[in-house]
mmCIF file of C-alpha atoms in Angstrom:
data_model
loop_
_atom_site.group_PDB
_atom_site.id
_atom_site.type_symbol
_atom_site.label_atom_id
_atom_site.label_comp_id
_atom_site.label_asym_id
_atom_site.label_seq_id
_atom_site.Cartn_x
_atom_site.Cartn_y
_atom_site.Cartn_z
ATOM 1 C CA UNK A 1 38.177 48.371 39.153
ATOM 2 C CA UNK A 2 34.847 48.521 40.523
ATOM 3 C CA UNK A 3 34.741 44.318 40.443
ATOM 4 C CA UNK A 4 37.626 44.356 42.709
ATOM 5 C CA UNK A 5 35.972 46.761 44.779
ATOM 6 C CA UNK A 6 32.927 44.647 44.946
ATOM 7 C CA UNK A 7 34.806 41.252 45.848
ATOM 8 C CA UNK A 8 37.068 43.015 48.698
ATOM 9 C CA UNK A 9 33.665 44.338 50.796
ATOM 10 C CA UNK A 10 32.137 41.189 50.536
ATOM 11 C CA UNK A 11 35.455 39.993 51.739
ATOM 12 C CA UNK A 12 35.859 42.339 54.860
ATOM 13 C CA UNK A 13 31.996 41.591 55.463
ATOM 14 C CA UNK A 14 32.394 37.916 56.699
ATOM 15 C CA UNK A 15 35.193 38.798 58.302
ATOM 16 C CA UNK A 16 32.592 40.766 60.883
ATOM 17 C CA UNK A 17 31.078 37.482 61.779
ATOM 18 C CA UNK A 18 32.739 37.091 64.884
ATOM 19 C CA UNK A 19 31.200 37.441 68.340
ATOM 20 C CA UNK A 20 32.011 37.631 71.548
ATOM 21 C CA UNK A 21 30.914 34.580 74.011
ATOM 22 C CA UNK A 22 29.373 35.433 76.837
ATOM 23 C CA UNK A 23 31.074 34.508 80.496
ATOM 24 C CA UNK A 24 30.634 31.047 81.344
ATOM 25 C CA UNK A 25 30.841 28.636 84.099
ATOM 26 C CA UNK A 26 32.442 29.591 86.922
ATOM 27 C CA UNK A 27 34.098 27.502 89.497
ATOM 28 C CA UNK A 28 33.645 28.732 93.135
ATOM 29 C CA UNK A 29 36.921 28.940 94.861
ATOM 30 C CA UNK A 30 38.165 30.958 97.848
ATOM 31 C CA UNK A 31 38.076 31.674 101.548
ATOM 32 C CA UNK A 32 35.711 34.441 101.753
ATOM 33 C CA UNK A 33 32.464 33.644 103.662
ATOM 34 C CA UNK A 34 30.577 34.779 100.826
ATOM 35 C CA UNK A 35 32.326 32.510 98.355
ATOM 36 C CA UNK A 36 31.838 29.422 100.866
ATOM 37 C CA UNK A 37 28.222 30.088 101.236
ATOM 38 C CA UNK A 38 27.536 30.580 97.374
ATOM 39 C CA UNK A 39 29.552 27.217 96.863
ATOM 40 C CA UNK A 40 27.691 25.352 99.466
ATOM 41 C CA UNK A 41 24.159 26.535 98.165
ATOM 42 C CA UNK A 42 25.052 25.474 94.593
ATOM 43 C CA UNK A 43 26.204 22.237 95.690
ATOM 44 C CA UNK A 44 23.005 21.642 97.360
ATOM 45 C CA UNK A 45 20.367 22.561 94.999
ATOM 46 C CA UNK A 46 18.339 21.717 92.142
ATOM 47 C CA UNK A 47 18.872 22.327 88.736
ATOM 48 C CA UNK A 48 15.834 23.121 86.980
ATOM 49 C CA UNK A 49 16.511 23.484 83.567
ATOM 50 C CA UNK A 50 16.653 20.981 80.395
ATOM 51 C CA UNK A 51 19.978 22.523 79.253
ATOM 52 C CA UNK A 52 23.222 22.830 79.589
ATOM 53 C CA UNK A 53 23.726 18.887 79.195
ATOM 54 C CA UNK A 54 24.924 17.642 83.166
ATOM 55 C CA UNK A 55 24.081 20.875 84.376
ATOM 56 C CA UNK A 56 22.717 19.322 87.847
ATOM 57 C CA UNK A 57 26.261 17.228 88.159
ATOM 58 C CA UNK A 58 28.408 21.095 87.417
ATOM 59 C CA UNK A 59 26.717 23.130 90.061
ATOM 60 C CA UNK A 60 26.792 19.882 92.723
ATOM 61 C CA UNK A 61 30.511 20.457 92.149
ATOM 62 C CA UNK A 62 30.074 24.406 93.030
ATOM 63 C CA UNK A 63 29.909 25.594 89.409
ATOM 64 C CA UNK A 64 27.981 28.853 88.727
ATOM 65 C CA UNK A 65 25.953 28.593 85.857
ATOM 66 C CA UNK A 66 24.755 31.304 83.509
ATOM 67 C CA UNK A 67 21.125 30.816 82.016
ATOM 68 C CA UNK A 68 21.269 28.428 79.097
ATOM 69 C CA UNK A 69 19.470 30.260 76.975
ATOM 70 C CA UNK A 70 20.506 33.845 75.215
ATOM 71 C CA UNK A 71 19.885 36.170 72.386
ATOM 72 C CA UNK A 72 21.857 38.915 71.464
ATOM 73 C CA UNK A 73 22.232 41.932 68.785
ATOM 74 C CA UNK A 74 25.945 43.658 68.009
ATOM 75 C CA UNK A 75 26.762 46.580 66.113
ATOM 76 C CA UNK A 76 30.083 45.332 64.203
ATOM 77 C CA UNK A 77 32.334 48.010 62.533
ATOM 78 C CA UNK A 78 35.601 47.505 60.954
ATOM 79 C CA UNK A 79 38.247 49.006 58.697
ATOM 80 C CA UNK A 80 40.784 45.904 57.097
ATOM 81 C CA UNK A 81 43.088 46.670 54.650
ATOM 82 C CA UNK A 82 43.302 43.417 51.886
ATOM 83 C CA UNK A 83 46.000 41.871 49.818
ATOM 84 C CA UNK A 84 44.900 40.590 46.042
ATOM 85 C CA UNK A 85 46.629 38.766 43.241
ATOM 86 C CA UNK A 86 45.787 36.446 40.679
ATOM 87 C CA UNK A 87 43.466 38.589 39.251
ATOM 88 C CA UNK A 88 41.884 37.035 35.842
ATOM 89 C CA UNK A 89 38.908 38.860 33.617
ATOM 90 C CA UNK A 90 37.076 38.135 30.625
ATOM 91 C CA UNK A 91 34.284 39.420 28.515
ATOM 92 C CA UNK A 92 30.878 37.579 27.715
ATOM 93 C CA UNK A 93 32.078 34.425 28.717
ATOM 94 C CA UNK A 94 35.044 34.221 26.964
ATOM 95 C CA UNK A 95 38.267 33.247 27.716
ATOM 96 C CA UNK A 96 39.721 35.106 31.153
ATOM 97 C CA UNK A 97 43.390 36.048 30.793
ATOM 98 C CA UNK A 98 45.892 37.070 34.030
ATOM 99 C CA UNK A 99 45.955 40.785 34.355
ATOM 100 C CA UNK A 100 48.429 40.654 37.535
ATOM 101 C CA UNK A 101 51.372 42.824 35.565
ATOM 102 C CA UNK A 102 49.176 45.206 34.442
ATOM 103 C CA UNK A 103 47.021 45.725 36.970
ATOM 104 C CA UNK A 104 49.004 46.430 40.089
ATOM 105 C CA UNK A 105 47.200 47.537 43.422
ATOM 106 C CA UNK A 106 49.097 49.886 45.802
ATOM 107 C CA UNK A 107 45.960 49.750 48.063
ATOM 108 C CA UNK A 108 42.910 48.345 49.241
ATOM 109 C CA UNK A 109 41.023 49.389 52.085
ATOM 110 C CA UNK A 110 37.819 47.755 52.998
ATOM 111 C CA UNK A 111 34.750 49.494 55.757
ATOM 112 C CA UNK A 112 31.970 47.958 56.799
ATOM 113 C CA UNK A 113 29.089 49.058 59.523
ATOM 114 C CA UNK A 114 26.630 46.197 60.395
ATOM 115 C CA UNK A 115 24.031 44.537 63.144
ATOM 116 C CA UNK A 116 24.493 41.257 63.709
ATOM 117 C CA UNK A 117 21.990 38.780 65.848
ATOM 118 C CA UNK A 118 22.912 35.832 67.614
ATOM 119 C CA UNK A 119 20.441 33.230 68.838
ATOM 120 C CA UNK A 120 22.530 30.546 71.671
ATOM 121 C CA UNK A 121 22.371 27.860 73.930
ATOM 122 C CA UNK A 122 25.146 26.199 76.377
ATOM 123 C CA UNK A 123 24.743 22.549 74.939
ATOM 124 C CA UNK A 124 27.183 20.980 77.760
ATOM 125 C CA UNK A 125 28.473 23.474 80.759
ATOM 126 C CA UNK A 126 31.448 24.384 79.137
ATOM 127 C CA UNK A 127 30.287 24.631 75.201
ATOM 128 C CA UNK A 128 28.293 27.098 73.878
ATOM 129 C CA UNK A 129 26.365 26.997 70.324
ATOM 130 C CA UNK A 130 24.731 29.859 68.629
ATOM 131 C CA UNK A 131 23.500 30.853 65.024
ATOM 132 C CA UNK A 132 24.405 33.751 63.321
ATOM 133 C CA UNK A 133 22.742 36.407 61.025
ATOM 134 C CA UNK A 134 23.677 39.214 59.458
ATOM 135 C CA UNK A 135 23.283 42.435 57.757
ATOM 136 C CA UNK A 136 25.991 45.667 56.820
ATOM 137 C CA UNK A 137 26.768 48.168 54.573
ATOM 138 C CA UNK A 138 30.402 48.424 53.285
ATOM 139 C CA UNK A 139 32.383 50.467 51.244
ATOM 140 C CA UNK A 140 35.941 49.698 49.703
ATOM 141 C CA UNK A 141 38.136 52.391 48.265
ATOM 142 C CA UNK A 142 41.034 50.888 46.076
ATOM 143 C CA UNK A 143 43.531 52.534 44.732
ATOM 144 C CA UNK A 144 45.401 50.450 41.784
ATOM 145 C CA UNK A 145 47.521 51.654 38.472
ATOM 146 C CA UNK A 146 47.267 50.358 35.099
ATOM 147 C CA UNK A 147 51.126 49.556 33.810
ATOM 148 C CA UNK A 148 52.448 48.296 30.286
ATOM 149 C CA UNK A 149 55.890 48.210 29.063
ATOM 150 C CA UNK A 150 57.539 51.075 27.087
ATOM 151 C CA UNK A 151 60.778 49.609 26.528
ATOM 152 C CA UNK A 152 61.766 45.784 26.867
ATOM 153 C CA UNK A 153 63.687 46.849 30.242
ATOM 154 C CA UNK A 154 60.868 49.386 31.903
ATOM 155 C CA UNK A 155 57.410 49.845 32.665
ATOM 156 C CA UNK A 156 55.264 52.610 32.917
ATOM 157 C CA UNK A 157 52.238 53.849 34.508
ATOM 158 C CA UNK A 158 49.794 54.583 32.193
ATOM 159 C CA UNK A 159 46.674 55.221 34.684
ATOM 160 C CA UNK A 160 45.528 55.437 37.937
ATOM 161 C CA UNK A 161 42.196 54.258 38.966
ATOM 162 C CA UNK A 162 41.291 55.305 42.209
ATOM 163 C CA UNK A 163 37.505 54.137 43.051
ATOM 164 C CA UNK A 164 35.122 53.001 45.891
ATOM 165 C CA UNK A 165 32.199 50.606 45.722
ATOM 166 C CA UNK A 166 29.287 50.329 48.114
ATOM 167 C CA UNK A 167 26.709 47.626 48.573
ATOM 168 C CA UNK A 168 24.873 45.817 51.428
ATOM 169 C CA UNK A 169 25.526 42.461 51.972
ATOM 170 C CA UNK A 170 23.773 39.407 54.544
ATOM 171 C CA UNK A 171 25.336 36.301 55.680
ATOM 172 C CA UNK A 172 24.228 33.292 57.969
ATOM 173 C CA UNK A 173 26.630 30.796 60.052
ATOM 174 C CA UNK A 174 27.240 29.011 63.571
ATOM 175 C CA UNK A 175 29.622 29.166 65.920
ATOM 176 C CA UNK A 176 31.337 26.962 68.953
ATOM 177 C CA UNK A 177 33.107 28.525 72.541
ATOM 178 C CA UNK A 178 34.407 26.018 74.265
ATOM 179 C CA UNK A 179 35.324 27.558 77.770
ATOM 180 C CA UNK A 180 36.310 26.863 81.491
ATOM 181 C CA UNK A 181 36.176 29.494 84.294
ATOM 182 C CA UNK A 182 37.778 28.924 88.048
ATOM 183 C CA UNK A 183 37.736 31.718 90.778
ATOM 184 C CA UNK A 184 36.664 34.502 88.478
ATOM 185 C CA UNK A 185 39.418 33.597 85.772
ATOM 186 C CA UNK A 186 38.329 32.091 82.502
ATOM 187 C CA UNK A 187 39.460 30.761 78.766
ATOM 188 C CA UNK A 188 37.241 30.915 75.609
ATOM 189 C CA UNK A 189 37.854 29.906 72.363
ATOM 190 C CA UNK A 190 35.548 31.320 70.206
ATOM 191 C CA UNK A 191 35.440 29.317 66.525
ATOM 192 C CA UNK A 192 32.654 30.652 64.033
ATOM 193 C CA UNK A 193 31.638 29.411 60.253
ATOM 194 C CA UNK A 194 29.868 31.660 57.728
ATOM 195 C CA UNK A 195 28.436 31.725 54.378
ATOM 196 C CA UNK A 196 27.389 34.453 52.067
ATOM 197 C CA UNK A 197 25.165 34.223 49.203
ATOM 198 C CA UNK A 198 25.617 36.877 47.301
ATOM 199 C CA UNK A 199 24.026 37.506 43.898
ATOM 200 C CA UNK A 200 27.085 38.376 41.628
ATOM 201 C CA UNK A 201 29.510 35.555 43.314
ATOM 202 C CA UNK A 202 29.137 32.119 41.586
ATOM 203 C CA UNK A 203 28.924 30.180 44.934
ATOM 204 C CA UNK A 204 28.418 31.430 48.491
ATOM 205 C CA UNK A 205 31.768 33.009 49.885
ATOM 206 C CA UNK A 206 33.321 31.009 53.557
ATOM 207 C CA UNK A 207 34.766 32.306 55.792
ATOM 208 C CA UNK A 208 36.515 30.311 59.509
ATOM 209 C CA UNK A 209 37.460 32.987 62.639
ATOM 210 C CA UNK A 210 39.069 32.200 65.425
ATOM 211 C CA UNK A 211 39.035 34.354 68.610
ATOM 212 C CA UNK A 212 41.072 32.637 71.721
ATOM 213 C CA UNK A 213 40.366 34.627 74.746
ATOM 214 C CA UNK A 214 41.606 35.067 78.557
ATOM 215 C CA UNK A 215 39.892 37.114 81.284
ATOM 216 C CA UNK A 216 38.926 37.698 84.630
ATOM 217 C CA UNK A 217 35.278 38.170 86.081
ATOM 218 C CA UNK A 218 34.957 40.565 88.978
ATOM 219 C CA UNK A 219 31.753 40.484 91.204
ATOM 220 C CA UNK A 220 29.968 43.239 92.724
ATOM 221 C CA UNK A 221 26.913 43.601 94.747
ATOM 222 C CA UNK A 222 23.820 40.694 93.832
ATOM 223 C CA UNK A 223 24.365 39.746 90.037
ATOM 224 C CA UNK A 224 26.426 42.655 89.037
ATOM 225 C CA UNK A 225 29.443 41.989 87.413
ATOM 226 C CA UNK A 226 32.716 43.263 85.361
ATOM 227 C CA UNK A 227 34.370 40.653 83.049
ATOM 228 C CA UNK A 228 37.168 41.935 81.210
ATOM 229 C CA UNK A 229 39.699 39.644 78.794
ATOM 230 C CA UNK A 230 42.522 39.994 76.060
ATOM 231 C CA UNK A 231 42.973 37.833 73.024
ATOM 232 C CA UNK A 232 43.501 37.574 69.545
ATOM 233 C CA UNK A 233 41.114 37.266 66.241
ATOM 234 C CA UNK A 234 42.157 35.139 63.257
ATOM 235 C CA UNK A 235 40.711 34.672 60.005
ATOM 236 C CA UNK A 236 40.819 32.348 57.295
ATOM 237 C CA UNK A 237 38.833 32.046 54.382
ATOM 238 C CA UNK A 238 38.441 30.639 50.920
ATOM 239 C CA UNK A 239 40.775 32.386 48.886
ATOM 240 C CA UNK A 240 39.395 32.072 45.070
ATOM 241 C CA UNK A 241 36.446 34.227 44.385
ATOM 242 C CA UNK A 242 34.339 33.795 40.653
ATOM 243 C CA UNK A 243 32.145 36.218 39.355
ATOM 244 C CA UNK A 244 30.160 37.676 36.539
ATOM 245 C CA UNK A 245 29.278 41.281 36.242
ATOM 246 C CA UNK A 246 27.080 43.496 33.799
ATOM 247 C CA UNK A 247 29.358 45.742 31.633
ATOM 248 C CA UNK A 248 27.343 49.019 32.391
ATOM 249 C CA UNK A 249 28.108 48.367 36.382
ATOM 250 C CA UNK A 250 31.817 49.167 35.550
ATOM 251 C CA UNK A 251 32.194 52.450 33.868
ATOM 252 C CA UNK A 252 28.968 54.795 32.517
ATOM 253 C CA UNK A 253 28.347 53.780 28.179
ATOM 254 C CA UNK A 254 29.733 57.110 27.283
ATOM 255 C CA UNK A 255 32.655 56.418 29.010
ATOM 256 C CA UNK A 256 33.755 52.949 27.582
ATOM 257 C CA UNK A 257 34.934 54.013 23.873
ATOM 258 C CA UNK A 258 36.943 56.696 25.389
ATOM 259 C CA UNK A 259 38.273 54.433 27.426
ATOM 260 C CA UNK A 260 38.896 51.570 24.922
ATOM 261 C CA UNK A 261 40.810 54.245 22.088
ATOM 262 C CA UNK A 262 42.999 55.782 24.849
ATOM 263 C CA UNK A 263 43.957 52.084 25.999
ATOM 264 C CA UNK A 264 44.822 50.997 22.181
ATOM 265 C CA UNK A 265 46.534 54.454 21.561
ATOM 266 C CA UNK A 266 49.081 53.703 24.566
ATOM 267 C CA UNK A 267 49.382 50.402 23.852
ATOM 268 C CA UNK A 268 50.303 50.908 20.262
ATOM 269 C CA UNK A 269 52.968 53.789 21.484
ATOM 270 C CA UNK A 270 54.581 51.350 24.106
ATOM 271 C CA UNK A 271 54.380 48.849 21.142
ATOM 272 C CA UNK A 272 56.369 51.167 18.884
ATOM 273 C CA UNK A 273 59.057 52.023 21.904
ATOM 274 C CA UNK A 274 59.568 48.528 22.875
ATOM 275 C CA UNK A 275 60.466 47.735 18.951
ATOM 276 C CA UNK A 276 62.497 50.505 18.812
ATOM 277 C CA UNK A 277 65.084 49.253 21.150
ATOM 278 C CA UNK A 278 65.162 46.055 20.063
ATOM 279 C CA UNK A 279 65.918 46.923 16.309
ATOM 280 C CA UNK A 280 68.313 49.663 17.865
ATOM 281 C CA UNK A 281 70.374 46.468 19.243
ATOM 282 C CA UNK A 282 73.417 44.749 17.303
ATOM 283 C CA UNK A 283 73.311 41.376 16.104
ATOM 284 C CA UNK A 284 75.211 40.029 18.906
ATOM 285 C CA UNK A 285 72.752 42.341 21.563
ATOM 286 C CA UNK A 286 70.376 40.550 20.079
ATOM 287 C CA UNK A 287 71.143 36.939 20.767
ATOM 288 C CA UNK A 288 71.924 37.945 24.520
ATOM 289 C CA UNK A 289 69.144 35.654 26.753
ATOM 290 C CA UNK A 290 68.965 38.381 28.672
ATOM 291 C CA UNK A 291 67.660 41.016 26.398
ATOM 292 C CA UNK A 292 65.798 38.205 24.510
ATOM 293 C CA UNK A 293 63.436 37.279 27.505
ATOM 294 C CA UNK A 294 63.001 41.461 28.028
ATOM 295 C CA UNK A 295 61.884 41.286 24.716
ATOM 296 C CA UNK A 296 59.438 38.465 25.012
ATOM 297 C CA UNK A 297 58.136 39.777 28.098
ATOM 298 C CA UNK A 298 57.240 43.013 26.948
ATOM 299 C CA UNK A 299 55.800 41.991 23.750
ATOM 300 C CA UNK A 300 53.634 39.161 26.037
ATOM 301 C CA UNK A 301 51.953 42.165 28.280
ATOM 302 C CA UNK A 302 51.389 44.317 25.406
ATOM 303 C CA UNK A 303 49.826 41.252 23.251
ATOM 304 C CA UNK A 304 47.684 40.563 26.744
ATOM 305 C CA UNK A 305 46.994 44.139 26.811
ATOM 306 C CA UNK A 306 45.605 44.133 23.592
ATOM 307 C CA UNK A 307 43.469 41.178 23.844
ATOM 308 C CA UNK A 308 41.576 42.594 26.608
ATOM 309 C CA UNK A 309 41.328 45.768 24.907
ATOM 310 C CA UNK A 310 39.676 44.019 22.051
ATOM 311 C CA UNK A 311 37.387 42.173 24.390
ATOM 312 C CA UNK A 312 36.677 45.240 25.488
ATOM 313 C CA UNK A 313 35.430 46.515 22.691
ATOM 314 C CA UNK A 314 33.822 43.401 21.320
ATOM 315 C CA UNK A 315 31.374 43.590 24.536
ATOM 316 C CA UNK A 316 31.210 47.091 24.524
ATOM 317 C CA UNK A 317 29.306 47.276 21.157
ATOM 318 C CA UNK A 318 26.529 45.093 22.996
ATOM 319 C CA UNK A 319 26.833 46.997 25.839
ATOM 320 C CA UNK A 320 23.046 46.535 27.247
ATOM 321 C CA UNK A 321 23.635 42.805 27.225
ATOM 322 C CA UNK A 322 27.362 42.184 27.903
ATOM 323 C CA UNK A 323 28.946 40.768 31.422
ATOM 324 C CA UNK A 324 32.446 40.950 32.441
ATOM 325 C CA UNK A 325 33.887 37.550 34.237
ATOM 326 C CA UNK A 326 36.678 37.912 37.075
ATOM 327 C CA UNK A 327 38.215 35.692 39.062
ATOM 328 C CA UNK A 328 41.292 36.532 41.795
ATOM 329 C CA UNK A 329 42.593 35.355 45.175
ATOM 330 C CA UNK A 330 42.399 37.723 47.975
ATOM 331 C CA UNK A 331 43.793 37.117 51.861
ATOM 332 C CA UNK A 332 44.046 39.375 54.605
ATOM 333 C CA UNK A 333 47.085 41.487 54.818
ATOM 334 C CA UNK A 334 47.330 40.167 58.231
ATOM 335 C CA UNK A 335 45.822 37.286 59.667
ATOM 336 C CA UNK A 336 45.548 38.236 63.458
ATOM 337 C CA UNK A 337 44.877 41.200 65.389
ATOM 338 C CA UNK A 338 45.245 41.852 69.071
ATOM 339 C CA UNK A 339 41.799 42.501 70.747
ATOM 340 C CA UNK A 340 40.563 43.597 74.719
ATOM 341 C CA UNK A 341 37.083 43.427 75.555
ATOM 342 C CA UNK A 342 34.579 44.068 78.502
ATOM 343 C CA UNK A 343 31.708 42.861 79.582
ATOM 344 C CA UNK A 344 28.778 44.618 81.932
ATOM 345 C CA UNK A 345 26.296 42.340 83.749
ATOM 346 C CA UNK A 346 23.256 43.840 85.482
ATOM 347 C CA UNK A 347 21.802 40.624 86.263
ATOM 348 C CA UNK A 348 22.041 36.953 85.341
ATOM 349 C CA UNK A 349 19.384 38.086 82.267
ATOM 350 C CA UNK A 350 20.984 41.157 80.883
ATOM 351 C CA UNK A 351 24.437 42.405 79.932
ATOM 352 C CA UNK A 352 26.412 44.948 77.481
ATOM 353 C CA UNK A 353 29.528 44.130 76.133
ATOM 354 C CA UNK A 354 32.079 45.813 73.627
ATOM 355 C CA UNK A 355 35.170 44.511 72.227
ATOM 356 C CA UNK A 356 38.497 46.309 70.098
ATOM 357 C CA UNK A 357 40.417 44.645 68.374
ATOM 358 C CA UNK A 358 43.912 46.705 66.991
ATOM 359 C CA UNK A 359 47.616 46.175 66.455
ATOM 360 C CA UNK A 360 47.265 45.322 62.709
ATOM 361 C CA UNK A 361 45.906 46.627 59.451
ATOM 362 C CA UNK A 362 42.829 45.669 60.723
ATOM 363 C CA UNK A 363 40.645 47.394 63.456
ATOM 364 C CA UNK A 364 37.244 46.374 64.352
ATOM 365 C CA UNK A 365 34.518 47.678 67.171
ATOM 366 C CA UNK A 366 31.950 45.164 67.794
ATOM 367 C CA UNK A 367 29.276 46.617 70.734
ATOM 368 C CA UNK A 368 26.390 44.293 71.816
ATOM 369 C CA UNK A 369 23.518 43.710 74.033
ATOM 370 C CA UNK A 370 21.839 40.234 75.695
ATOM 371 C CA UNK A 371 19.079 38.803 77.269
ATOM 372 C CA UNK A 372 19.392 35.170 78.122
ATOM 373 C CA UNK A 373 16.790 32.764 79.762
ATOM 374 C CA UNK A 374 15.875 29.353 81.611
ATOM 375 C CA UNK A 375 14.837 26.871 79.299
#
């Protein structure tokens, strides 16, 4: 199952995409001398940058602005477990046939480690832009069995297949945070968009995150700060994935005949035990709906079973040259997570920040630095 290994890390890749807005405007407020005098100096100077759009009319209202400019790097990790179904294959552009009865998956856990880089601007005082691009390593380790019928009323387990696939994957996207701060306090809701072009997917893979945040900014001495929030992180992608594979990326060559006469062996066996009970029935047994659609539902796996077996085989003895099709739907087993975050500014130009997100079958680390600048 190496192909549904391969779809499921690309999968939990984009799902990395997200990033954490920096603080934004801030809204003097209070009673404190210090507060008053900040407030009355911004209201009385001069804006000298080109952006954010209106940024003289914000801080003549006693907004505290952050440079409009930034760039920053993050080290993303994150460990998602993934629900699958639909899962279709074929062999050298064939037909592809459902293989959702007999393949069943009792897990899938997906890992990735990446650096991600985000250019950004603050287009109007209270909406920040930025780019993204990307680059990780994953692994997913699945753990799935391979089931046919043996009898009209049971299944079996004829195999498990326990595997992991590794590859490195980039993506590319943008991103909105529309935000408002007041008296330290502030809201951000962080929207991204990303796209993956990835050499065995047909088309590039989409992904949409949403990350609504609320915090609270504490000043210390000059431009130090401590902004710390809460929030959530949803995610919601294109569900159908289509793909093409070479053959010899599944299984070694020596291993694909041994493969292929063990699967028509047990197929043939639960062939012989499934006709066995239903010749073993009376007349009357017979004619029950019941045991009828038992019957026609075994016999329909086993036929599908031994379709793919012969495709199988048919691409196997062109094994140098032969691809394997898939298609499936895949969704995270949960779409939010709970997340805290903090942020470290030294000065207006540079600041840390790291962010956890937990409370789910997904976790996630994402630890960054940034420089921003007057433009």
């Amino acid at each position: 199952m190496r192909i549904t290994c391969f779809l499921l890390t690309v999968f939990l890749f984009l799902l990395c995409r997200e990033t954490v807005a920096q603080y934004t405007a801030d809204k003097i407020v209070g009673q404190k001398q210090k507060y008053v005098s900040l407030a009355d100096s911004l209201k009385h100077s001069t804006y000298p940058y080109l952006l954010p759009i209106w940024g003289q009319k914000v801080i003549s209202k006693g907004f505290d602005l952050p440079f409009p400019m930034g760039f920053s790097a993050q080290y993303v990790w994150q460990q998602s477990d993934i629900i699958i179904n639909n899962l279709q294959v074929g062999f050298n552009n064939g037909p592809k046939r459902n293989c959702d009865d007999l393949i069943r998956f009792d897990e899938a856990t997906a890992t990735t480690n990446g650096v991600n880089v985000r250019p950004d601007f603050w287009l109007f005082p209270f909406l920040n832009v930025y780019g993204i691009l990307a680059r990780s390593n994953n692994s997913t380790a699945v753990k799935c069995g391979l089931w046919i019928p043996d009898s009209s009323s049971s299944w079996k387990k004829i195999a498990d297949i326990n595997t992991k696939a590794d590859f490195d994957a980039t993506t590319i996207g943008f991103g909105l945070t529309p935000t408002f701060g007041i008296g330290g306090f502030f809201l951000a809701l962080d929207m991204n968009f990303s796209w993956s072009d990835i050499e065995q997917l047909d088309k590039p893979a989409y992904i949409f995150i949403l990350g609504p945040r609320i915090g609270k900014n504490f000043k210390f001495k000059g431009e130090q700060s401590l902004a710390i929030w809460t929030g959530g992180f949803r995610v919601h992608m294109n569900s159908g994935t289509n793909g093409s594979l070479p053959l010899s990326d599944l299984f070694p060559v020596n291993e694909w005949n041994k493969r292929i006469d063990s699967g028509y062996m047990k197929v043939a066996n639960s062939q012989q035990q499934v006709d066995a009970w239903w010749n073993g029935l009376s007349d009357r047994d017979q004619q029950n709906p019941v045991n009828k659609a038992k019957y026609n539902t075994a016999n329909t796996a086993l036929e599908k079973a031994g379709q793919l077996l012969d495709g199988a085989s048919q691409a196997a003895s062109t094994l140098g040259n032969s691809t394997v099709q898939y298609s499936l739907d895949k969704r995270p087993k949960d779409k939010w997570n709970f997340l805290i975050g903090a942020q470290y500014q030294l000065n207006k130009h540079f600041m840390a920040r790291v962010e956890y997100g937990f409370l789910s079958s997904r976790k996630q680390l994402i630890a960054g630095l940034q420089y921003r600048f007057g433009f």
